[in-house]
CSV table of C-alpha atoms in Angstrom, one decimal:
chain,number,residue,atom,x,y,z
A,265,UNK,CA,-8.3,35.8,38.8
A,266,UNK,CA,-7.4,32.1,39.8
A,267,UNK,CA,-10.4,31.0,37.6
A,268,UNK,CA,-9.1,33.1,34.8
A,269,UNK,CA,-5.6,31.6,34.9
A,270,UNK,CA,-7.2,28.0,35.2
A,271,UNK,CA,-9.4,28.7,32.3
A,272,UNK,CA,-6.2,30.1,30.3
A,273,UNK,CA,-4.0,27.3,31.1
A,274,UNK,CA,-6.9,24.9,30.0
A,275,UNK,CA,-7.2,26.7,26.8
A,276,UNK,CA,-3.6,26.9,26.4
A,277,UNK,CA,-3.3,23.0,26.7
A,278,UNK,CA,-6.2,22.4,24.4
A,279,UNK,CA,-4.4,24.4,21.6
A,280,UNK,CA,-1.1,22.6,22.2
A,281,UNK,CA,-2.7,19.2,22.0
A,282,UNK,CA,-4.6,20.3,19.0
A,283,UNK,CA,-1.2,21.5,17.4
A,284,UNK,CA,0.4,18.2,18.1
A,285,UNK,CA,-2.5,16.1,16.6
A,286,UNK,CA,-3.0,14.5,13.3
A,287,UNK,CA,-3.9,16.5,10.3
A,288,UNK,CA,-6.3,13.7,9.3
A,289,UNK,CA,-3.5,12.7,6.3
A,290,UNK,CA,-2.6,9.7,8.1
A,291,UNK,CA,0.7,7.8,7.8
A,292,UNK,CA,0.5,7.6,3.9
A,293,UNK,CA,1.5,11.2,3.8
A,294,UNK,CA,4.8,10.4,5.6
A,295,UNK,CA,5.7,7.5,3.4
A,296,UNK,CA,8.6,7.9,1.0
A,297,UNK,CA,8.0,7.4,-2.6
A,298,UNK,CA,9.4,3.7,-3.8
A,299,UNK,CA,12.2,3.6,-5.9
A,300,UNK,CA,11.6,0.7,-8.4
A,301,UNK,CA,14.4,1.7,-10.9
A,302,UNK,CA,17.4,-0.8,-10.8
A,303,UNK,CA,15.7,-3.4,-8.7
A,304,UNK,CA,14.3,-6.9,-9.4
A,305,UNK,CA,11.7,-8.7,-7.7
A,306,UNK,CA,10.4,-12.4,-7.7
A,307,UNK,CA,7.6,-14.6,-6.8
A,308,UNK,CA,8.3,-16.2,-3.7
A,309,UNK,CA,7.6,-20.1,-4.4
A,310,UNK,CA,7.4,-22.8,-1.8
A,311,UNK,CA,10.8,-24.6,-1.4
A,312,UNK,CA,9.3,-27.8,-2.9
A,313,UNK,CA,8.6,-25.9,-6.2
A,314,UNK,CA,9.9,-26.9,-9.5
A,315,UNK,CA,10.9,-23.6,-10.7
A,316,UNK,CA,13.0,-23.6,-13.7
A,317,UNK,CA,12.0,-20.1,-14.3
A,318,UNK,CA,10.8,-18.2,-11.1
A,319,UNK,CA,8.2,-15.3,-12.1
A,320,UNK,CA,10.0,-12.1,-11.8
A,321,UNK,CA,10.0,-8.5,-12.7
A,322,UNK,CA,13.1,-5.9,-13.3
A,323,UNK,CA,12.6,-2.5,-13.2
A,324,UNK,CA,15.0,-0.1,-15.3
A,325,UNK,CA,15.3,3.4,-16.4
A,326,UNK,CA,12.7,5.6,-17.9
A,327,UNK,CA,9.9,3.4,-16.0
A,328,UNK,CA,10.7,0.3,-18.2
A,329,UNK,CA,10.1,-3.2,-17.0
A,330,UNK,CA,11.2,-6.7,-18.3
A,331,UNK,CA,10.5,-10.0,-16.8
A,332,UNK,CA,9.4,-13.6,-16.6
A,333,UNK,CA,6.2,-14.3,-16.0
A,334,UNK,CA,6.2,-18.1,-15.7
A,335,UNK,CA,6.1,-19.2,-19.2
A,336,UNK,CA,6.3,-15.9,-21.3
A,337,UNK,CA,8.6,-12.7,-21.3
A,338,UNK,CA,7.3,-9.4,-20.4
A,339,UNK,CA,8.6,-6.0,-21.4
A,340,UNK,CA,7.5,-2.4,-21.6
A,341,UNK,CA,6.8,0.5,-19.8
A,342,UNK,CA,4.8,1.4,-16.6
A,343,UNK,CA,3.2,4.6,-15.4
A,344,UNK,CA,4.8,5.1,-12.1
A,345,UNK,CA,5.1,7.9,-9.7
A,346,UNK,CA,6.6,6.6,-6.6
A,347,UNK,CA,3.3,4.9,-5.2
A,348,UNK,CA,0.8,4.9,-8.1
A,349,UNK,CA,1.5,2.2,-10.8
A,350,UNK,CA,-0.1,1.0,-14.1
A,351,UNK,CA,1.2,-1.7,-16.2
A,352,UNK,CA,-0.7,-0.4,-19.3
A,353,UNK,CA,2.2,-0.5,-21.8
A,354,UNK,CA,3.7,-4.0,-21.5
A,355,UNK,CA,3.8,-6.8,-23.9
A,356,UNK,CA,4.3,-10.6,-23.6
A,357,UNK,CA,5.2,-13.3,-25.8
A,358,UNK,CA,2.4,-15.8,-26.4
A,359,UNK,CA,4.1,-19.3,-25.8
A,360,UNK,CA,1.9,-22.1,-24.1
A,361,UNK,CA,3.7,-24.2,-21.2
A,362,UNK,CA,2.6,-26.7,-18.6
A,363,UNK,CA,-0.4,-26.1,-16.4
A,364,UNK,CA,2.0,-25.1,-13.4
A,365,UNK,CA,3.6,-22.5,-15.4
A,366,UNK,CA,0.5,-21.0,-17.0
A,367,UNK,CA,-1.0,-20.8,-13.3
A,368,UNK,CA,2.1,-18.8,-12.1
A,369,UNK,CA,1.6,-16.5,-15.1
A,370,UNK,CA,-1.9,-16.1,-14.4
A,371,UNK,CA,-1.1,-14.6,-11.0
A,372,UNK,CA,1.5,-12.5,-12.5
A,373,UNK,CA,-0.8,-11.0,-15.1
A,374,UNK,CA,-3.7,-10.6,-12.9
A,375,UNK,CA,-1.4,-8.7,-10.4
A,376,UNK,CA,-0.3,-6.4,-13.5
A,377,UNK,CA,-3.7,-5.9,-14.8
A,378,UNK,CA,-5.1,-4.8,-11.4
A,379,UNK,CA,-1.9,-3.2,-9.6
A,380,UNK,CA,-2.7,0.4,-8.9
A,381,UNK,CA,-0.3,1.1,-6.2
A,382,UNK,CA,2.8,-0.2,-4.5
A,383,UNK,CA,4.1,-0.5,-1.0
A,384,UNK,CA,7.5,-1.5,0.2
A,385,UNK,CA,8.1,-2.9,3.6
A,386,UNK,CA,10.3,-5.7,5.2
A,387,UNK,CA,7.9,-8.4,3.4
A,388,UNK,CA,8.8,-7.1,-0.1
A,389,UNK,CA,7.2,-5.1,-2.8
A,390,UNK,CA,3.3,-5.3,-2.2
A,391,UNK,CA,1.0,-4.6,-5.3
A,392,UNK,CA,-2.5,-3.3,-4.1
A,393,UNK,CA,-5.4,-2.7,-6.4
A,394,UNK,CA,-7.6,0.3,-6.5
A,395,UNK,CA,-9.2,-0.5,-3.3
A,396,UNK,CA,-6.2,-0.8,-1.5
A,397,UNK,CA,-6.1,-4.7,-1.4
A,398,UNK,CA,-3.1,-6.7,-1.7
A,399,UNK,CA,-2.7,-8.5,-4.8
A,400,UNK,CA,0.8,-9.9,-4.5
A,401,UNK,CA,3.9,-9.5,-2.6
A,402,UNK,CA,7.3,-10.0,-4.7
A,403,UNK,CA,10.5,-10.3,-2.8
A,404,UNK,CA,14.0,-9.0,-3.9
A,405,UNK,CA,15.3,-11.4,-6.8
A,406,UNK,CA,18.0,-14.0,-5.6
A,407,UNK,CA,20.3,-15.9,-8.0
A,408,UNK,CA,19.8,-19.5,-7.8
A,409,UNK,CA,16.7,-19.0,-5.5
A,410,UNK,CA,15.7,-22.4,-6.6
A,411,UNK,CA,18.7,-24.6,-6.1
């Protein structure tokens, strides 16, 4: 009888531990959807930067996005479900600017072309590619950030 009770206790403990273990969905299943509507995000530039226009994106209602990319303005719509994002309906102006502004713009347009998911944490809003690799992290827009 003692062996039976020991075996029953062991089986019960195993069942209890199995019930408390992960289902294999990982932490991503517990992540809350990111809300972009009504938020503005900017590229974090070094303090010594001459940033007459800091590259930034502003997310509005109905998945609208506008922003300054470094030299050119962008506007349009994104596909976004709280995690997955596509900047596939965004148009930009076509000005040419100095090299440092065009370099910043190239970083922004690369991010927009390759971003597939977003993650929001204490560092900011991170855009990730289709493999989950970080492309760029934007921080909340701050007025007069370059002063």
